[in-house]
Short mmCIF file of C-alpha atoms and ligand atoms in Angstrom, two decimals:
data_model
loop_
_atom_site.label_atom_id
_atom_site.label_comp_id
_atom_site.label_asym_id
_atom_site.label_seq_id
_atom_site.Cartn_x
_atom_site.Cartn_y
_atom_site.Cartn_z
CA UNK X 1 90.47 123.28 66.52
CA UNK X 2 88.07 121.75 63.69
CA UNK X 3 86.22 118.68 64.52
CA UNK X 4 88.75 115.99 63.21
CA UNK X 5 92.11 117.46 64.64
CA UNK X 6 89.39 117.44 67.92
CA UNK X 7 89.57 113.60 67.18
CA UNK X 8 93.03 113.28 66.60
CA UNK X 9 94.25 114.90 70.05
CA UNK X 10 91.51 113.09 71.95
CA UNK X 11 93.11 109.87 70.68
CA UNK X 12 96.77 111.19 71.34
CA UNK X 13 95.55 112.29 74.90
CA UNK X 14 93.68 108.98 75.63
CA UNK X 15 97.24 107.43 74.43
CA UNK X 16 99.34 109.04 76.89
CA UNK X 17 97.03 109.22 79.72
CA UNK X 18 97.12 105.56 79.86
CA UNK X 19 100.56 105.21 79.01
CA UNK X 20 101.07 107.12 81.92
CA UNK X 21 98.72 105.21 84.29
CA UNK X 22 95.86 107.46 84.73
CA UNK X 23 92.54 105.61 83.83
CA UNK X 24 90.47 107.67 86.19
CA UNK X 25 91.40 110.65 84.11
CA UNK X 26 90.91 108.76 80.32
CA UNK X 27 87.82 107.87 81.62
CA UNK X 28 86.57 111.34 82.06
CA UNK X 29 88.09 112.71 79.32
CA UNK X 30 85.28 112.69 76.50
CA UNK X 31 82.92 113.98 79.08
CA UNK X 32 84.99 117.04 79.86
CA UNK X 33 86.36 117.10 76.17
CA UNK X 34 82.72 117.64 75.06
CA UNK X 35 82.00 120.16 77.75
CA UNK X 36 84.51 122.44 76.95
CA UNK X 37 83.93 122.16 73.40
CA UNK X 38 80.39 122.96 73.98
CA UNK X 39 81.11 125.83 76.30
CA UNK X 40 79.65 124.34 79.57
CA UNK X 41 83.21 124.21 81.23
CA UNK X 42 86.64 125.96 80.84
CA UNK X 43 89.69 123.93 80.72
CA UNK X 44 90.66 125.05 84.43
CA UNK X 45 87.61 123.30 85.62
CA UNK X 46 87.66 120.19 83.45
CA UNK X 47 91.09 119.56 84.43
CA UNK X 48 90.52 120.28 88.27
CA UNK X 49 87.44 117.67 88.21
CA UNK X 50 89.76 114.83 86.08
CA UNK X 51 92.78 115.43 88.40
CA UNK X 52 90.78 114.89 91.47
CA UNK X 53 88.97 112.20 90.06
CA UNK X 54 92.29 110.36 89.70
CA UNK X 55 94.42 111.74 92.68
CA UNK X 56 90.76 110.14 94.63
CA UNK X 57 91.62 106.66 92.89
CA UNK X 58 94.76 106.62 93.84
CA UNK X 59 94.14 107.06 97.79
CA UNK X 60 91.59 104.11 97.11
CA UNK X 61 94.44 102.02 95.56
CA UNK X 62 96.55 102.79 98.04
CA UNK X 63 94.25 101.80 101.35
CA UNK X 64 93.04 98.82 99.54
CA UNK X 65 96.27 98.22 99.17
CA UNK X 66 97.37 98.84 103.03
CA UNK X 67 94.00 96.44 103.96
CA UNK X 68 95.20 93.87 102.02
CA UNK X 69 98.71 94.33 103.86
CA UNK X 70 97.23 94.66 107.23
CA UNK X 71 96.66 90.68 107.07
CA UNK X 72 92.84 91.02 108.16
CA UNK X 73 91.34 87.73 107.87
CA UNK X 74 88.39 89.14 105.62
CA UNK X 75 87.81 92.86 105.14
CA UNK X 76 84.37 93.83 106.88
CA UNK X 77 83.50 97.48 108.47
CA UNK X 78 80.87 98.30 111.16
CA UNK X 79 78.51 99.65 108.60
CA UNK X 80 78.61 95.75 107.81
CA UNK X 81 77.47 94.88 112.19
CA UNK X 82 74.09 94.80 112.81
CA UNK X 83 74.07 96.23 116.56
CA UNK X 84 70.34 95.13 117.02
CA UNK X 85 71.41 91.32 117.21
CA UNK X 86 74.52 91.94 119.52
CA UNK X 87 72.69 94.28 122.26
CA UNK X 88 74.93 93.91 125.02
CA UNK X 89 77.33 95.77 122.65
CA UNK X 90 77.75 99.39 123.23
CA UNK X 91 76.86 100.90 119.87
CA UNK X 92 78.44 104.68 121.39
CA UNK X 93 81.63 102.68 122.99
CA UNK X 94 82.01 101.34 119.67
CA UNK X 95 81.51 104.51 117.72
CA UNK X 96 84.17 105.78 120.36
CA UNK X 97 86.51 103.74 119.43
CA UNK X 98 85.78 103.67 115.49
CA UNK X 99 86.87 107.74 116.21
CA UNK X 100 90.65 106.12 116.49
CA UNK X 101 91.27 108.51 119.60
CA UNK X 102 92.04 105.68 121.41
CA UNK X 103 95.64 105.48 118.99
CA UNK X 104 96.30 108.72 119.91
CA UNK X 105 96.39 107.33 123.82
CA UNK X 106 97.57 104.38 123.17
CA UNK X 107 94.98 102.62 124.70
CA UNK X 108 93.97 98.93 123.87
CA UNK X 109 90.69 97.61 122.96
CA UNK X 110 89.79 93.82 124.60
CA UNK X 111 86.96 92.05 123.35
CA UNK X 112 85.89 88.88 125.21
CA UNK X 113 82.95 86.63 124.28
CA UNK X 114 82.13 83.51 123.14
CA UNK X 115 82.79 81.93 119.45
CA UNK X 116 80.55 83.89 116.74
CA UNK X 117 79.32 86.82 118.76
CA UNK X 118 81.49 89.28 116.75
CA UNK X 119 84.55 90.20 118.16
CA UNK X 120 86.57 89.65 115.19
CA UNK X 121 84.43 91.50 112.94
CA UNK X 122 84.36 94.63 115.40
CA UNK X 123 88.48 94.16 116.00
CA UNK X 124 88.60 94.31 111.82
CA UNK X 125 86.28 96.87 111.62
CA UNK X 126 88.47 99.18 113.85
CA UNK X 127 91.55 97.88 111.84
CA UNK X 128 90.27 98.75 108.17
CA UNK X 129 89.42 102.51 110.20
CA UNK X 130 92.76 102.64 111.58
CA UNK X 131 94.19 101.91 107.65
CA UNK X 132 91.42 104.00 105.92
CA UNK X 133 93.42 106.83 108.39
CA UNK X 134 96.46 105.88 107.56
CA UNK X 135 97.77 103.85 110.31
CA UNK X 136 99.71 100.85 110.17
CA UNK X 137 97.75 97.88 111.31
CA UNK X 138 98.97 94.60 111.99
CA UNK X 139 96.22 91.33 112.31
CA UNK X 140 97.65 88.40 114.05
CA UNK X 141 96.17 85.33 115.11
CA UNK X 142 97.53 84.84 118.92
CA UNK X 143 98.69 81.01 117.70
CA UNK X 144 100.37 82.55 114.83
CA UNK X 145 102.00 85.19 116.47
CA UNK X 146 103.57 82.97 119.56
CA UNK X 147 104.57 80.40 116.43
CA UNK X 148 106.38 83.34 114.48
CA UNK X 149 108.23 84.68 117.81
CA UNK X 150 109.41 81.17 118.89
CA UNK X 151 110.51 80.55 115.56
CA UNK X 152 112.56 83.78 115.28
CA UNK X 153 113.81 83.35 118.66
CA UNK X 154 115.03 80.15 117.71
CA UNK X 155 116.68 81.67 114.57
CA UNK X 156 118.40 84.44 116.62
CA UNK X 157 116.29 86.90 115.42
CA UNK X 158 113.86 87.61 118.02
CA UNK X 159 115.07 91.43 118.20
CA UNK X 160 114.24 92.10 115.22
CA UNK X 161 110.67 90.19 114.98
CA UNK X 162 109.89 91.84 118.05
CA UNK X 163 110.74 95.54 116.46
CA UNK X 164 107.74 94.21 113.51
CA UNK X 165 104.95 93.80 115.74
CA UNK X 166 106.03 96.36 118.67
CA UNK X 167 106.01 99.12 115.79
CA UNK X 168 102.88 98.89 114.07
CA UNK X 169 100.36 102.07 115.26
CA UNK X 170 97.78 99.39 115.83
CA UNK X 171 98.46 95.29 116.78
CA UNK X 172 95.37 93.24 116.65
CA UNK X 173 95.62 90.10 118.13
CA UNK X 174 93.02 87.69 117.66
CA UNK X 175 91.46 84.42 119.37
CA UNK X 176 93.73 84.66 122.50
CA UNK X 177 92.74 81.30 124.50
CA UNK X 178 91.37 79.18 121.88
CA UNK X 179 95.01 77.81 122.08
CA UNK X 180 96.84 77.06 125.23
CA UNK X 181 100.28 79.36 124.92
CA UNK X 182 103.52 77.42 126.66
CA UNK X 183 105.91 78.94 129.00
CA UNK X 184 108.40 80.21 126.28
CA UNK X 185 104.84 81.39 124.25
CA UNK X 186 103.96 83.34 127.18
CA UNK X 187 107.28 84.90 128.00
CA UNK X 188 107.33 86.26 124.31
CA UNK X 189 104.19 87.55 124.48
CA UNK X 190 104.79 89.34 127.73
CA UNK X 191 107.84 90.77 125.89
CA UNK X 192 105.69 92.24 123.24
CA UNK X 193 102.92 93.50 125.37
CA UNK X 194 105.44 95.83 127.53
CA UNK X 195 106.92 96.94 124.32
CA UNK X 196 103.38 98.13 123.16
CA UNK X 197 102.57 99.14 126.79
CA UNK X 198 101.77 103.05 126.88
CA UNK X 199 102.76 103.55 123.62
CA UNK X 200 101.08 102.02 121.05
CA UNK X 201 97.50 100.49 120.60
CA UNK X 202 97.04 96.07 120.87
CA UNK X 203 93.35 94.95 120.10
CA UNK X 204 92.88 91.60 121.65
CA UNK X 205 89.95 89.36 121.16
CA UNK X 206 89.43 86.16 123.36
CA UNK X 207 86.88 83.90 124.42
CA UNK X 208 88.77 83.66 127.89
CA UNK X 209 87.84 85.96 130.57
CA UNK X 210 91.25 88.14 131.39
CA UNK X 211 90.81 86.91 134.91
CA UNK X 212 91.44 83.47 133.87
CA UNK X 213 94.54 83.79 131.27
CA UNK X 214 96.12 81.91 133.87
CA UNK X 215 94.35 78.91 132.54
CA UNK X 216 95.60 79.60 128.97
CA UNK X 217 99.25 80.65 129.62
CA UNK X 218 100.02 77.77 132.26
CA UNK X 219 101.59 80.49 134.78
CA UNK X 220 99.51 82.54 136.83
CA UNK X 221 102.42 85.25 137.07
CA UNK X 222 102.97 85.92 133.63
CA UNK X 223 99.31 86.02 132.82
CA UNK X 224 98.99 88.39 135.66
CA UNK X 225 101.85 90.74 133.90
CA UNK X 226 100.37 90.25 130.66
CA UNK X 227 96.67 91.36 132.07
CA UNK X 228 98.14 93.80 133.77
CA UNK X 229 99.55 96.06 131.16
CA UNK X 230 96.87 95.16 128.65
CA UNK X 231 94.28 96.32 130.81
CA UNK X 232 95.70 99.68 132.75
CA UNK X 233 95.01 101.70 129.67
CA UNK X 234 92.06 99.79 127.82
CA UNK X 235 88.31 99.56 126.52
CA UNK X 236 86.75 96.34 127.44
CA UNK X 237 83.55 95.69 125.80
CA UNK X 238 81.96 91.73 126.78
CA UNK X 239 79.72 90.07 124.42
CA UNK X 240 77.33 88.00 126.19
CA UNK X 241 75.00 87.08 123.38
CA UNK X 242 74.06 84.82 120.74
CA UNK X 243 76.36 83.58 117.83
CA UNK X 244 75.45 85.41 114.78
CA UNK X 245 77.09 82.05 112.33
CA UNK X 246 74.30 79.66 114.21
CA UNK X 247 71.12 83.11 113.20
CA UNK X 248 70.31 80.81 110.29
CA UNK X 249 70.10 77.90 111.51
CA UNK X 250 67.95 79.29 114.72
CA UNK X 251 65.95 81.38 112.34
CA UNK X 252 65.48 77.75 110.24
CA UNK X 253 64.70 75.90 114.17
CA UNK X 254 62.27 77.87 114.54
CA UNK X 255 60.45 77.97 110.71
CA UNK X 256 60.13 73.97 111.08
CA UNK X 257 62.87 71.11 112.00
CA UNK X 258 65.92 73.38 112.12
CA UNK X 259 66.90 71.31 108.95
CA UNK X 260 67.88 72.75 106.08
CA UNK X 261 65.25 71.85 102.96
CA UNK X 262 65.54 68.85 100.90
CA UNK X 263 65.66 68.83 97.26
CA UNK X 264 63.15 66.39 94.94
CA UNK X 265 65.37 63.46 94.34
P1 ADP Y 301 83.98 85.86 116.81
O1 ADP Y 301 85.29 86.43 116.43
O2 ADP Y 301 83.35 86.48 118.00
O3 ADP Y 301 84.03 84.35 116.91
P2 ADP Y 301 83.21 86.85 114.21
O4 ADP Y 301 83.46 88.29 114.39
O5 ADP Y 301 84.20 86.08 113.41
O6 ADP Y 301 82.96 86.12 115.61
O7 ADP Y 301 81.75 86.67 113.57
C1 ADP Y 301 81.39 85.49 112.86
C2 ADP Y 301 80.76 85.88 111.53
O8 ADP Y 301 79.51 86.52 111.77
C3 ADP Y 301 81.59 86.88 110.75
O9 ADP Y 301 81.38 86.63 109.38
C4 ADP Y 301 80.99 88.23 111.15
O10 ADP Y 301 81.15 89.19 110.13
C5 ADP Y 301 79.54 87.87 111.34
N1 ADP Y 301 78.92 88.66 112.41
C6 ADP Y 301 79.03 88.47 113.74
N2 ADP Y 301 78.26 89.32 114.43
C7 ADP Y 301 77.65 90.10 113.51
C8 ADP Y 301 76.71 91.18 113.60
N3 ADP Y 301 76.22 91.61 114.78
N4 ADP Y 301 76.31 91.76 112.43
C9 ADP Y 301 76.77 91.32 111.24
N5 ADP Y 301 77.63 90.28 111.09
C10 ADP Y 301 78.07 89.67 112.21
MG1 MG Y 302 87.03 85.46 116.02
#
């Protein structure tokens, strides 16, 4: 092929490859174009290298995608924690559990500690693993979740609701007892934690002890049969320590007058 009818088919081939959708492949194309032309790569190869470039893009669209989906409340991973400020957590537990074995058991993950110490980010780290797998993740806010059941129960449609949540691989459930939950709260949530029971995953983070979710559901029964079958099958890591959101402003306390600077004016 002489040099111009070169430049015509790139054009034609940068045409339909993005006409078809594949930008990770017109991107490549006038390196591998030039390459083969020059004799450094056969076709075979060029094409192998573009393809997977493009079939890799794709699996990135598609778990960004599923992240986005999964309803996390921001998207962090535990390459993001920094273990050395949160000692009292397990770094191997952790790693453990970032190994998603614990799916295949259907075992559930409880994180209890105070506001700030982390839970959230370690329950959304495990989630964005469970998606980067391919597993379907649900986040929930506890509040939001007893608020979506009671309103589909009062629709007629509590079956059905229930099916959502009880079917995703893994349930995250966050901030269990910053709310009180009702009677009728309760009893829906106790519905959803025996469907999950022994067969699929529920990640709950709470600043509540699980010995006193008594105190948050109103009815020391129910809490009991809610504890119960999260916690026959589960990992329970307790944060005792410091809340990373006030590090700043400690790290500020002790530079001078825990104030932020002032400006001129
Ligand atoms: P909790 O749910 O326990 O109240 P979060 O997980 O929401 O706390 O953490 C509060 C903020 O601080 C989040 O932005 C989180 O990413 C960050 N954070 C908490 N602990 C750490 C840590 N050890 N390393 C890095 N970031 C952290
Ligand atoms: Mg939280």
């Amino acid at each position: 092929m002489s040099a111009r009818d070169e430049g015509g088919a790139y054009a034609r081939i940068r045409e339909n490859l993005s006409e078809l959708g594949l930008d990770a492949m017109a991107a490549g194309l006038p390196h591998w174009m030039s390459a083969v032309a020059a004799g450094e790569a056969d076709f075979a190869s060029a094409m192998l290298a573009m393809t997977s470039e493009e079939a890799e893009a794709k699996r990135r669209r598609g778990t960004d995608r599923k992240v986005r989906a999964a309803g996390f409340p921001f998207v962090k991973t535990l390459a993001d924690f920094d273990f050395s400020f949160q000692p009292s957590i397990p770094r191997a537990v952790v790693d453990d559990l970032a190994t998603l074995r614990f799916l295949d058991a259907a075992e559930n993950v409880v994180l209890v500690g105070s506001p700030g110490v982390g839970k959230t980010h370690i329950a959304v780290a495990l989630g964005v693993e469970a998606v980067r797998a391919r597993k379907e993740v649900r986040f929930t806010d506890c509040a939001a979740l007893v608020r979506d059941l009671k309103d589909a129960s009062s629709r007629g449609i509590l079956a059905k609701r229930l099916k959502y949540y009880a079917h995703a691989t893994l349930l995250i459930i966050d901030e269990l007892g910053y709310l009180d939950v009702d009677e009728e709260g309760a009893d829906l949530l106790f519905q959803l934690v025996s469907a999950r029971y022994e067969h699929r995953s529920t990640v709950i983070t709470t600043n509540v002890a699980v010995g006193l979710w008594a105190d948050v559901f109103g009815d020391a029964v129910t809490a009991a049969a809610i504890a119960d079958r999260v916690c026959h099958h589960c990992t329970m890591l307790k944060i005792t320590g410091r809340s990373y959101r006030m590090k700043d402003l400690l790290a500020e306390a002790a530079d001078g007058d825990g104030l932020p600077e002032r400006g001129q004016s």
